Coordinates of C-alpha atoms and ligand atoms in Angstrom, one line a residue:
X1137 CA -41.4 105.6 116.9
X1138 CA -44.9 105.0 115.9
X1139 CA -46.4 102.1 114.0
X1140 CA -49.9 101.6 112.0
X1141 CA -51.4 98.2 113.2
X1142 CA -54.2 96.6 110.4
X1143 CA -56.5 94.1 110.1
X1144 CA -56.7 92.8 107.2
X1145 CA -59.6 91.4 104.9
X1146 CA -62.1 94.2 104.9
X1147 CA -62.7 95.6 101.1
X1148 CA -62.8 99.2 100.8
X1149 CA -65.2 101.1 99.9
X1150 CA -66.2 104.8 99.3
X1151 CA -65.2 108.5 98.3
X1152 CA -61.7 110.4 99.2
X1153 CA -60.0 113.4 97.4
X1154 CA -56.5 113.1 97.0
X1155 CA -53.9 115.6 98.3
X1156 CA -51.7 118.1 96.1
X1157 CA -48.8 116.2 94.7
X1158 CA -45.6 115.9 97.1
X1159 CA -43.1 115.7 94.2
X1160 CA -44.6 118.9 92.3
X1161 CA -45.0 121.1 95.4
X1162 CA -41.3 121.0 96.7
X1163 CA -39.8 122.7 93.6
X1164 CA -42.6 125.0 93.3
X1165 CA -41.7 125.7 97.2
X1166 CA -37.8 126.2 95.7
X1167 CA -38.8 128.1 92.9
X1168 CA -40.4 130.8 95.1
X1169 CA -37.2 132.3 96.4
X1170 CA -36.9 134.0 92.6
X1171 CA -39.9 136.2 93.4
X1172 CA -38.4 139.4 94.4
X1173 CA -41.2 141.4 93.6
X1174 CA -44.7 140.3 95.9
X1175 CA -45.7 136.9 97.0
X1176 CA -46.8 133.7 96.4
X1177 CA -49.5 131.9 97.2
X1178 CA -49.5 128.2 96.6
X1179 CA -52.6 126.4 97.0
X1180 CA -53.6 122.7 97.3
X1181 CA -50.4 122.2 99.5
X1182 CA -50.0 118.8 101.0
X1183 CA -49.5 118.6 104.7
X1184 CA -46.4 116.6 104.7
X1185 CA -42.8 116.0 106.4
X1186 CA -40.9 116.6 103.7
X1187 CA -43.1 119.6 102.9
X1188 CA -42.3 121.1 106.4
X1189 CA -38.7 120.4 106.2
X1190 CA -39.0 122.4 102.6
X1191 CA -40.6 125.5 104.9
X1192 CA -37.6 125.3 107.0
X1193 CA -35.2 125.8 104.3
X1194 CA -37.0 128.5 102.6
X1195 CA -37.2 130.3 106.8
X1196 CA -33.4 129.8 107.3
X1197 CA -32.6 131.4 103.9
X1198 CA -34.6 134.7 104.8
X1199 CA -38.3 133.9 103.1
X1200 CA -41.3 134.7 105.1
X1201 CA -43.3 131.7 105.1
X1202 CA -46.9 131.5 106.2
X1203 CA -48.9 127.9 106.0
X1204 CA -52.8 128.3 106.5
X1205 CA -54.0 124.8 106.2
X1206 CA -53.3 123.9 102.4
X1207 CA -52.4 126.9 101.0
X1208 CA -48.4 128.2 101.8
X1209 CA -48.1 132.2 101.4
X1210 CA -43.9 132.8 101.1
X1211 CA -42.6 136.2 100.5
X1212 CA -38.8 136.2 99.7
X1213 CA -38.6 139.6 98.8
X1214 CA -36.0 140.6 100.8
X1215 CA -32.3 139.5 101.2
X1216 CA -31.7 135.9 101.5
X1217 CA -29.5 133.9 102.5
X1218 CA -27.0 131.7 100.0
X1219 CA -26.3 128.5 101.9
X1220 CA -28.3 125.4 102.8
X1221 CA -27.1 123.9 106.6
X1222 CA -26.0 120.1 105.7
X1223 CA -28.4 119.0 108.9
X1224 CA -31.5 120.4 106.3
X1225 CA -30.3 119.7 103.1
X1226 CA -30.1 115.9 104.3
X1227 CA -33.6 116.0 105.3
X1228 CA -34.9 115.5 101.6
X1229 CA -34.0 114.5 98.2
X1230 CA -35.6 117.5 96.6
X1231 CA -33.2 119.8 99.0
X1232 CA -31.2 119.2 95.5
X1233 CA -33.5 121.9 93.5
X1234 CA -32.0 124.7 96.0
X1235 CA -29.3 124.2 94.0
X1236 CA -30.5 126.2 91.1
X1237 CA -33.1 128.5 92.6
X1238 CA -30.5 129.9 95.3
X1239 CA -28.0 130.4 92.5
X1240 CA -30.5 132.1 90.0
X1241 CA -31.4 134.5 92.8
X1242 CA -28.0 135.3 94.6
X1243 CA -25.6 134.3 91.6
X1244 CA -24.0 131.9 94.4
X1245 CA -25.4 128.8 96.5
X1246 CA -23.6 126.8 99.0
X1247 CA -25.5 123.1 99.3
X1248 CA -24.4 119.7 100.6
X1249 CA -25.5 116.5 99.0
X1250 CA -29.7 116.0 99.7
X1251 CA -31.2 113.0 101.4
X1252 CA -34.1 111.2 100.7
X1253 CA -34.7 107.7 100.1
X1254 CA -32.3 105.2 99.7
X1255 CA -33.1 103.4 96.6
X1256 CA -29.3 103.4 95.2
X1257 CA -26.6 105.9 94.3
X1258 CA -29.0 108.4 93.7
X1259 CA -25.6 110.3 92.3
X1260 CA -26.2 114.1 91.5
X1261 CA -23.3 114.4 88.9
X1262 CA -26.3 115.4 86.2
X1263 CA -27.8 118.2 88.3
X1264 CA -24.2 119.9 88.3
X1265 CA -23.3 119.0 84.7
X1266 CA -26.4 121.0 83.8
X1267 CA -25.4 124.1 85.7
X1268 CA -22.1 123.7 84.4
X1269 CA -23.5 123.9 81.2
X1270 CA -25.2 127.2 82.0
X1271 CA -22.1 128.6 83.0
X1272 CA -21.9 127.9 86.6
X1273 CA -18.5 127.3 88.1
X1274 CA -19.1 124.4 90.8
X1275 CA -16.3 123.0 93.4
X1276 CA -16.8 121.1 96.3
X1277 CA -14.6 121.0 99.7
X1278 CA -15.5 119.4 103.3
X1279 CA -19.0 118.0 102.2
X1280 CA -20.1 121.1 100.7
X1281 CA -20.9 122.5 96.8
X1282 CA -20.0 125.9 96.1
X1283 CA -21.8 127.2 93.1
X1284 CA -20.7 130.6 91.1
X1285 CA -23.4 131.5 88.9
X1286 CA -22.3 135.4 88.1
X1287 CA -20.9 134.3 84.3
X1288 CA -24.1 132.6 83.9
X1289 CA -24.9 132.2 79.9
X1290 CA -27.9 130.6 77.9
X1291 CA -26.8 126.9 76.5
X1292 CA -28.2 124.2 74.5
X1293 CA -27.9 121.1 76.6
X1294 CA -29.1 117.5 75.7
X1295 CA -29.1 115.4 79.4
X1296 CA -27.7 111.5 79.6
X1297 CA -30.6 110.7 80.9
X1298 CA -34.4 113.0 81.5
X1299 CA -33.8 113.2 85.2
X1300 CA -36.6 115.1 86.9
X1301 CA -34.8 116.5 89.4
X1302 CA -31.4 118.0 87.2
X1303 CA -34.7 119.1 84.7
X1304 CA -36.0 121.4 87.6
X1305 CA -32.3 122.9 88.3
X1306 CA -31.9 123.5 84.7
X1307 CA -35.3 125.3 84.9
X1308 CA -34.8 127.3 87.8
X1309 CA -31.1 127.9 87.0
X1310 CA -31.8 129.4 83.5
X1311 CA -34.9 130.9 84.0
X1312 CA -33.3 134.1 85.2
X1313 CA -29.9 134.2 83.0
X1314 CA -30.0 136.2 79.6
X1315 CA -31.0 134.5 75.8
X1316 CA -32.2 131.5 75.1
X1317 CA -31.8 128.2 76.7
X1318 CA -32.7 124.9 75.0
X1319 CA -33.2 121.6 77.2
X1320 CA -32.7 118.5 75.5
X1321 CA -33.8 114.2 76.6
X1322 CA -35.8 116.4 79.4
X1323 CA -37.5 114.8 82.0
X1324 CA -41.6 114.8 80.6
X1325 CA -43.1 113.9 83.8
X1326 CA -46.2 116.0 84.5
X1327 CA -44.6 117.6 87.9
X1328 CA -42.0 119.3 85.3
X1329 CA -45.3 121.2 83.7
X1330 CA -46.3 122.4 87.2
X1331 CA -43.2 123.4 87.7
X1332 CA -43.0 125.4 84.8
X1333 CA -46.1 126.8 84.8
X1334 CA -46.0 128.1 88.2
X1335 CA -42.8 129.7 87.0
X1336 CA -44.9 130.8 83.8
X1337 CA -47.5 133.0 85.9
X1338 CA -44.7 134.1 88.0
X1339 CA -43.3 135.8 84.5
X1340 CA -41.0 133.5 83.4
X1341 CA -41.2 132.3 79.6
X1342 CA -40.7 128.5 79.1
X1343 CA -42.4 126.9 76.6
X1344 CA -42.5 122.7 75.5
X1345 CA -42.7 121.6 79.3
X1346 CA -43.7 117.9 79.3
X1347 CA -42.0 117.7 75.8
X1348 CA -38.5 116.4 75.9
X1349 CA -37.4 119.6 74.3
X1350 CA -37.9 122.5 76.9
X1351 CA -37.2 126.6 75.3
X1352 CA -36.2 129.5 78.1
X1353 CA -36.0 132.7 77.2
X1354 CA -34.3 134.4 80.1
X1355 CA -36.2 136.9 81.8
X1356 CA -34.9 140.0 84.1
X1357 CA -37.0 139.2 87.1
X1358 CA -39.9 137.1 88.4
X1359 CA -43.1 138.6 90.4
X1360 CA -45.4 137.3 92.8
X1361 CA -48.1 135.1 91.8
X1362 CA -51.1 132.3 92.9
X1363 CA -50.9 128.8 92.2
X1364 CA -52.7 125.5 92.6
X1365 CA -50.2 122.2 93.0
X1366 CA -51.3 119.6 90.5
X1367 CA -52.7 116.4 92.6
X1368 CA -50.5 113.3 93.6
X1369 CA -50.4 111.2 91.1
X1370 CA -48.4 108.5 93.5
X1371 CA -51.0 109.0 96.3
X1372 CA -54.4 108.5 93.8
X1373 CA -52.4 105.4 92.6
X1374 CA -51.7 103.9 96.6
X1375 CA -55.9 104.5 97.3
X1376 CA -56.5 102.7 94.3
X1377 CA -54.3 99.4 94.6
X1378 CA -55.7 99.7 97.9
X1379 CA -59.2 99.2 96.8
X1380 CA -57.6 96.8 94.3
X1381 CA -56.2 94.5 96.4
X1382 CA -58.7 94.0 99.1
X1383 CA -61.4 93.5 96.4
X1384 CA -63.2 97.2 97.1
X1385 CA -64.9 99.8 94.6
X1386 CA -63.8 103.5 95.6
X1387 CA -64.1 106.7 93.8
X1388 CA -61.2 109.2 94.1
X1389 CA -62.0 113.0 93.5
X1390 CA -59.0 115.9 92.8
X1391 CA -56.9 113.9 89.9
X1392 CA -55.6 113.7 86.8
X1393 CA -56.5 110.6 85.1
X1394 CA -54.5 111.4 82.1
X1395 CA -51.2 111.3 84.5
X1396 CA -52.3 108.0 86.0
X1397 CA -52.7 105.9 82.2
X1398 CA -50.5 103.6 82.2
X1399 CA -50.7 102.8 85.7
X1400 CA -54.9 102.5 85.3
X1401 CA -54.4 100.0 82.4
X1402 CA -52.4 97.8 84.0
X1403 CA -55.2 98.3 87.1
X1404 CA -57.4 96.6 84.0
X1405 CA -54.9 94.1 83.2
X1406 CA -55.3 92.9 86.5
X1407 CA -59.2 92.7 86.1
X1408 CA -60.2 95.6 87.5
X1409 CA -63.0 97.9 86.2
X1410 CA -61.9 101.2 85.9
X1411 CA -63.4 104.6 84.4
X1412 CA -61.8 108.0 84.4
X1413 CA -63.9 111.2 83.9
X1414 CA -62.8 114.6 84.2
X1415 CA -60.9 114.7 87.7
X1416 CA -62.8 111.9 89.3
X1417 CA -61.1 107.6 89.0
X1418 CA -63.6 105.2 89.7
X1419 CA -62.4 101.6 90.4
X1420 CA -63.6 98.4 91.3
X1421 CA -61.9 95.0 91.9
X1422 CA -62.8 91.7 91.3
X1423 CA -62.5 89.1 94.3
X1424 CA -59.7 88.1 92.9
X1425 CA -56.7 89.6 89.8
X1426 CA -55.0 88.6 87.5
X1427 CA -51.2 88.3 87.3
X1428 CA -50.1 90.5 84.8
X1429 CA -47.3 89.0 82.3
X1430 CA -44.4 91.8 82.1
X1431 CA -44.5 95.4 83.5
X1432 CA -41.2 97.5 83.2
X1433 CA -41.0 101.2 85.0
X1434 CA -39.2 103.8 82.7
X1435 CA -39.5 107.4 82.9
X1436 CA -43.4 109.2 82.2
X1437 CA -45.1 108.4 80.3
X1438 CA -44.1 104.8 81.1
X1439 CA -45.0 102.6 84.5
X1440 CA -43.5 105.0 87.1
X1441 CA -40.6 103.6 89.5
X1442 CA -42.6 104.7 92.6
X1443 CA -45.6 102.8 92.1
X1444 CA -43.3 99.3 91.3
X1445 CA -43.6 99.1 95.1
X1446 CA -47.2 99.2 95.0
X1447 CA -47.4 96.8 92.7
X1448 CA -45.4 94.3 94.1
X1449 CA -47.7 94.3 97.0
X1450 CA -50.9 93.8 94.6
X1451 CA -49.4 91.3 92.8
X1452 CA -48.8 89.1 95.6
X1453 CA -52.0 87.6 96.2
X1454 CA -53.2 87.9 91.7
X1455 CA -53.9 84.6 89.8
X1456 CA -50.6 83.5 88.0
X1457 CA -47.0 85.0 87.7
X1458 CA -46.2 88.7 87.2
X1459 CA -42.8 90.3 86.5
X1460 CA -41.6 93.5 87.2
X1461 CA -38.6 95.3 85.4
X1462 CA -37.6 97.9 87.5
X1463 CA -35.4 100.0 85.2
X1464 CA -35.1 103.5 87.0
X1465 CA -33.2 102.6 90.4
X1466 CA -30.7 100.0 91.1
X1467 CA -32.1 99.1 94.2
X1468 CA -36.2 99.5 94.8
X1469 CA -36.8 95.5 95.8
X1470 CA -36.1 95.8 99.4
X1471 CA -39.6 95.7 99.9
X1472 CA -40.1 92.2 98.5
X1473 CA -38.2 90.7 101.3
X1474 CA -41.3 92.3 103.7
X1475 CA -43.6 91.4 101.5
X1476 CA -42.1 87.6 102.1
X1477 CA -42.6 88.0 105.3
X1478 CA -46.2 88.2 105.4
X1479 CA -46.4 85.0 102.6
X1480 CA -45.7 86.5 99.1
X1481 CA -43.4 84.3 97.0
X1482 CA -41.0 87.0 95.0
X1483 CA -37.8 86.2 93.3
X1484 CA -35.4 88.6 92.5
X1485 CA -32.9 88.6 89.7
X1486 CA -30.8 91.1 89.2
X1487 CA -33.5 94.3 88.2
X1488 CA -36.4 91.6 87.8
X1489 CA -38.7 90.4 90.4
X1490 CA -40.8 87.6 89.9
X1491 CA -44.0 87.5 91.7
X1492 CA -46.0 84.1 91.8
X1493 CA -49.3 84.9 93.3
X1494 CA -50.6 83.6 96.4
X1495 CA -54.0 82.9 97.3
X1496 CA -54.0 85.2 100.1
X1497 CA -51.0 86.9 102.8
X1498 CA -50.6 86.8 106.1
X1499 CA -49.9 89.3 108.8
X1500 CA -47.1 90.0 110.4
X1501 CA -44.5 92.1 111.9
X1502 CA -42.9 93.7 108.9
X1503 CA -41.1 97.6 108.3
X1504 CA -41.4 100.3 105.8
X1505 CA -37.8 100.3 103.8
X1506 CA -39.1 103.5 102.3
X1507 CA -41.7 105.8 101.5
X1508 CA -43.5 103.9 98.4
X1509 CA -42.4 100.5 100.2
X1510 CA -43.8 101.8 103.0
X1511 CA -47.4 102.3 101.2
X1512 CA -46.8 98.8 99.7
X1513 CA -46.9 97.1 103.1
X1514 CA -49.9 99.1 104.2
X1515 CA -51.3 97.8 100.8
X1516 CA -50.5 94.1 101.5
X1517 CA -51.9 94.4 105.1
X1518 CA -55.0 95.9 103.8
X1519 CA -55.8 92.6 101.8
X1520 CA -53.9 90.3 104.4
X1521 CA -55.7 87.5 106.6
X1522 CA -55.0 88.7 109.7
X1523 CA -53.1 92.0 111.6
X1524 CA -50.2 93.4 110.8
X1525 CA -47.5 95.7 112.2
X1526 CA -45.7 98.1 110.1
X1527 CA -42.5 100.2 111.6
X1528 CA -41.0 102.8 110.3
X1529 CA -43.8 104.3 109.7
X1530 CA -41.9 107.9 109.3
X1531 CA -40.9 107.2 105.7
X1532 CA -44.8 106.7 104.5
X1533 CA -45.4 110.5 106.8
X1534 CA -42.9 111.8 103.7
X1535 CA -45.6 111.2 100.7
X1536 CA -49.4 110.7 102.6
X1537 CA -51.1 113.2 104.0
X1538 CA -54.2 111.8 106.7
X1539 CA -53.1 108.2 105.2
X1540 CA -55.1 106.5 108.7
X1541 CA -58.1 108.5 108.2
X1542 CA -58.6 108.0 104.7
X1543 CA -58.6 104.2 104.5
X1544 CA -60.3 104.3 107.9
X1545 CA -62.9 106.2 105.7
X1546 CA -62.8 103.9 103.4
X1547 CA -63.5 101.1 105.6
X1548 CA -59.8 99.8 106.6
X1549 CA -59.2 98.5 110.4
X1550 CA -56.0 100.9 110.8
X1551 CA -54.8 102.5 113.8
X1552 CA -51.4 104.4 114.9
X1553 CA -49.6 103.4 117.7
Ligands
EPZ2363 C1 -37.8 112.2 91.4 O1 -36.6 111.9 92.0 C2 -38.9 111.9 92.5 N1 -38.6 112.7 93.6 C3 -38.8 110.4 92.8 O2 -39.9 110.1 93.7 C4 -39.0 109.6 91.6 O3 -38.9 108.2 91.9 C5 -38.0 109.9 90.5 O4 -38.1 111.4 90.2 C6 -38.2 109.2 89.2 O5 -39.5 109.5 88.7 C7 -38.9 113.9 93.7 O6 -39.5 114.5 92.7 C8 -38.7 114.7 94.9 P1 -34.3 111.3 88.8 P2 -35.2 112.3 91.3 O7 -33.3 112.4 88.9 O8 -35.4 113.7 90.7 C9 -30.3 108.8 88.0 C10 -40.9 109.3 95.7 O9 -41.1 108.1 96.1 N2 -29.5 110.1 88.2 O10 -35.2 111.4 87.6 O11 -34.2 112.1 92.3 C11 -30.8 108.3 89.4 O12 -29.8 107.7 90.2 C12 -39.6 109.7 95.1 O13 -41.8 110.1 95.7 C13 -28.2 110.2 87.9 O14 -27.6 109.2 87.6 O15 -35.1 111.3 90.1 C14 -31.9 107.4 88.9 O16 -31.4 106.2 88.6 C15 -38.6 108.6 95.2 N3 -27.6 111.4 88.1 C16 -32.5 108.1 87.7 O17 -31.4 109.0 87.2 C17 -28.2 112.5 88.6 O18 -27.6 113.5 88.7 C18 -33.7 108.9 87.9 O19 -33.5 109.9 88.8 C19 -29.6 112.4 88.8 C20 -30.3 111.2 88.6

C-alpha cells in the first residue's frame, strides 16, 4: 500500500495542463460498444485506475481496445458479450452506465450493483426507473440485474431528481430505440454534453444536452467516430485550491473556465485573484483567505459536491468561519475528521459543517476516505507546517493522473512511498 509523504509550507508556483475529465471519459468509454460500424478513437484520455478498470470491461465484453498514451482506439464491431462479472462491475461507480449501453446494443444486459465511493446509499433505483420507462423489463436474482430491452419504446420521462449517472443510461438506452424520447429534471452537468456529443458525431441525434430538457430521436445504428474528452473540471479545481491554500500563483492550461464558475468565485470570495481566458485559469492567493459565509453544493451549475472536500481543506486555515451545505450526498464529511487531525476545527451538524479557520495546520498521519477527500488531505498538507502522511492513497489514483509530478512541478515537497 503506498502513501505520498509532504512537507508542507512551500507556495506553488508555475504552469500544468490538466488531464481529460475522469467523470466524462468513462461513459464515452460505455457508449462505444453501440458503434457497430468502424472505430473509435477517443482522445485526451486520462491515464487513470478507474479508466483501466473501464478497458477491462469493454475487453471481457468482446471490444478490441487499444490505449496509445492518451488516446483509447476500441472497435466493438463484432459480437459482444451481455453480462458484466460482479468482481468488475464493483470496481467503479460508473460500471452503472453498462447498464444502458449493453442493453441498447444486445437488447439484454446482465450487471450487478457498481462500486465506487462510499459517500452514502448511492441507491440506483433511478437508473432502472428510467429504463423502465423506456420499456425495459428489469428483475434481479442472486446479486444480479437482468435487463430485457427487446420491447424497447420512446417515452417522455421527467426524473426525481437530474442524476448524472441515470441521465447517461437514459441517453445510451434510448439512443438506439425507435421515435422520440424526451428527458425531463435532466442532469445539466457539462460531462452530460460530452456525452452526448460524442454520441452526436457517432450519428446519434440528441439535442438540448446541458439543458434540463434533453430530445432523442432514435436512430437505426451508430458508426465509428473521433473524439476529444472535455478536461477535468474536478482536477483544474484540486491544482487551484492547491495554489490557493499554500499562498501560490499558478496557471492551468487545457480547461473550461465556464464549467469551473461558481467554483472560481468563491476562489474570489476567499481573496484570491483569479482570471479566466479562453482555456487557460490563472490564480493567485493572498498570504492569507478569507472565510467565506455560506456555500451549499447542488447539482451544476451550482458548487459541485466533489469539490466540498476540497474546500473543507482550504477553509481550514481562511480568516473567520465558513459553512458548507452539502446537499448532494448524505455522507461526504468523513474527511473533516482527517482534516482534525492535522489542527482544523470543523463541526458537523447533520449536512452542515462548520469550519472556524485556523491560523495554520499541522502535519500528521492522516488517510484518504475517498477520492476527492483524498485530494483534500493532499491540499491541507500542501499548506500544513510540517510533514504529513496520507494512506490510502489508491482512492486519489481513481481521479489524478501524475498527481506527484505535477505539484512537484509546481514546487510541492511530495514523494510516494
Ligand atoms: C456522478 O456520480 C459523479 N461520478 C460523481 O463524482 C459526482 O459526485 C456526482 O455525479 C454528482 O455530481 C461519475 O460521473 C462517475 P448522481 P453519480 O446519480 O452519477 C442520488 C467523483 O468524485 N441517486 O447524480 O453516481 C444519489 O444517491 C464522483 O468524481 C439516487 O437516489 O451521481 C445522490 O444523492 C463521486 N438514485 C444524488 O442522487 C439513483 O438511482 C446524485 O447522484 C441515482 C442517484
Amino acid at each position: 500500500m503506498s502513501k505520498l509523504v509532504i512537507e508542507g509550507g512551500k507556495p506553488l508556483c508555475g504552469t500544468i495542463p490538466v488531464h481529460g475529465s475522469k467523470n466524462a471519459v468513462l461513459p464515452i468509454l460505455a457508449a462505444s460498444v453501440l458503434c457497430t460500424k468502424g472505430v473509435t478513437v477517443i482522445q485526451n484520455c486520462p491515464d487513470l485506475k478507474d479508466v483501466k478498470s473501464t478497458i477491462k470491461i469493454l475487453r471481457y465484453l468482446g471490444a478490441k481496445v487499444k490505449k496509445d498514451g492518451h488516446t483509447i482506439t476500441v472497435d466493438a464491431s463484432g459480437k459482444l458479450r451481455h453480462r458484466v462479472p460482479k468482481r468488475m462491475m464493483q470496481k467503479l461507480r460508473s460500471s452503472i452506465i453498462f447498464m444502458g449501453a449493453i442493453t441498447a446494443r444486445n437488447q439484454k444486459a446482465k450487471i450487478s450493483a457498481p462500486g465506487g465511493c462510499k459517500l452514502g446509499a448511492r441507491p440506483i433505483d433511478l437508473h432502472k426507473d428510467a429504463l423502465r420507462a423506456l420499456g425495459c423489463d428489469i428483475t434481479e436474482k442472486h446479486g444480479y440485474i437482468y435487463v430485457c430491452g427487446k420491447n424497447r419504446k420512446s417515452v417522455e420521462l421527467s426524473l426525481r431528481f437530474p442524476s448524472v449517472g441515470a441521465t447517461e443510461n437514459m441517453l445510451l438506452a434510448s439512443c438506439l430505440t425507435p421515435g422520440v424520447t424526451k428527458i425531463k429534471n435532466a442532469a445539466c452537468e457539462p460531462e452530460i454534453i460530452d456525452l452526448a456529443d460524442f454520441l452526436n458525431t457517432m450519428g446519434a441525434k440528441i439535442i438540448g444536452a446541458g439543458t434540463p430538457e434533453i430530445t432523442v430521436t432514435g436512430v437505426n445504428s451508430l458508426h465509428g467516430t473521433e473524439y476529444a474528452v472535455m478536461p477535468d473540471r474536478i482536477a483544474a479545481i484540486t491544482y487551484l485550491c492547491c495554489a490557493a491554500a499554500t499562498g501560490g500563483s499558478i496557471c492551468l492550461t487545457n480547461t473550461v473556465p465556464e464549467h469551473l464558475e461558481t467554483a472560481l468565485s468563491y476562489l474570489a470570495q476567499c481573496g484570491c485573484q483569479v482570471e479566466a481566458e479562453k482555456d487557460v485559469i490563472r490564480l493567485s492567493a493572498p498570504k492569507r483567505l478569507s472565510a467565506v459565509p455560506e456555500i451549499e453544493t447542488s447539482p451544476y451549475p451550482g458548487f459541485p459536491t466533489d469539490a466540498q472536500s476540497l474546500f473543507l481543506a482550504l477553509l481550514s486555515t481562511a480568516d473567520g468561519t465558513s459553512t458548507i451545505h452539502e446537499r448532494i450526498f448524505e455522507n461526504r464529511f468523513k474527511t473533516a475528521d482527517e482534516l482534525s487531525r492535522m489542527g482544523a476545527d470543523i463541526e458537523i451538524k447533520k449536512d452542515i459543517a462548520t469550519v472556524c479557520g485556523k491560523d495554520h495546520l499541522t502535519g500528521a498521519h492522516v488517510c484518504a476516505c475517498d477520492l476527492r477527500g483524498g485530494a483534500a488531505m493532499v491540499i491541507a498538507a500542501l499548506s500544513a507546517e510540517g510533514t504529513t502522511e496520507i494512506d490510502n492513497v489508491c482512492y486519489i489514483d481513481r481521479g489524478y493522473e501524475a498527481l506527484e509530478q505535477n505539484l512537484a512541478t509546481l514546487g510541492a515537497s511530495i514523494k510516494r512511498m
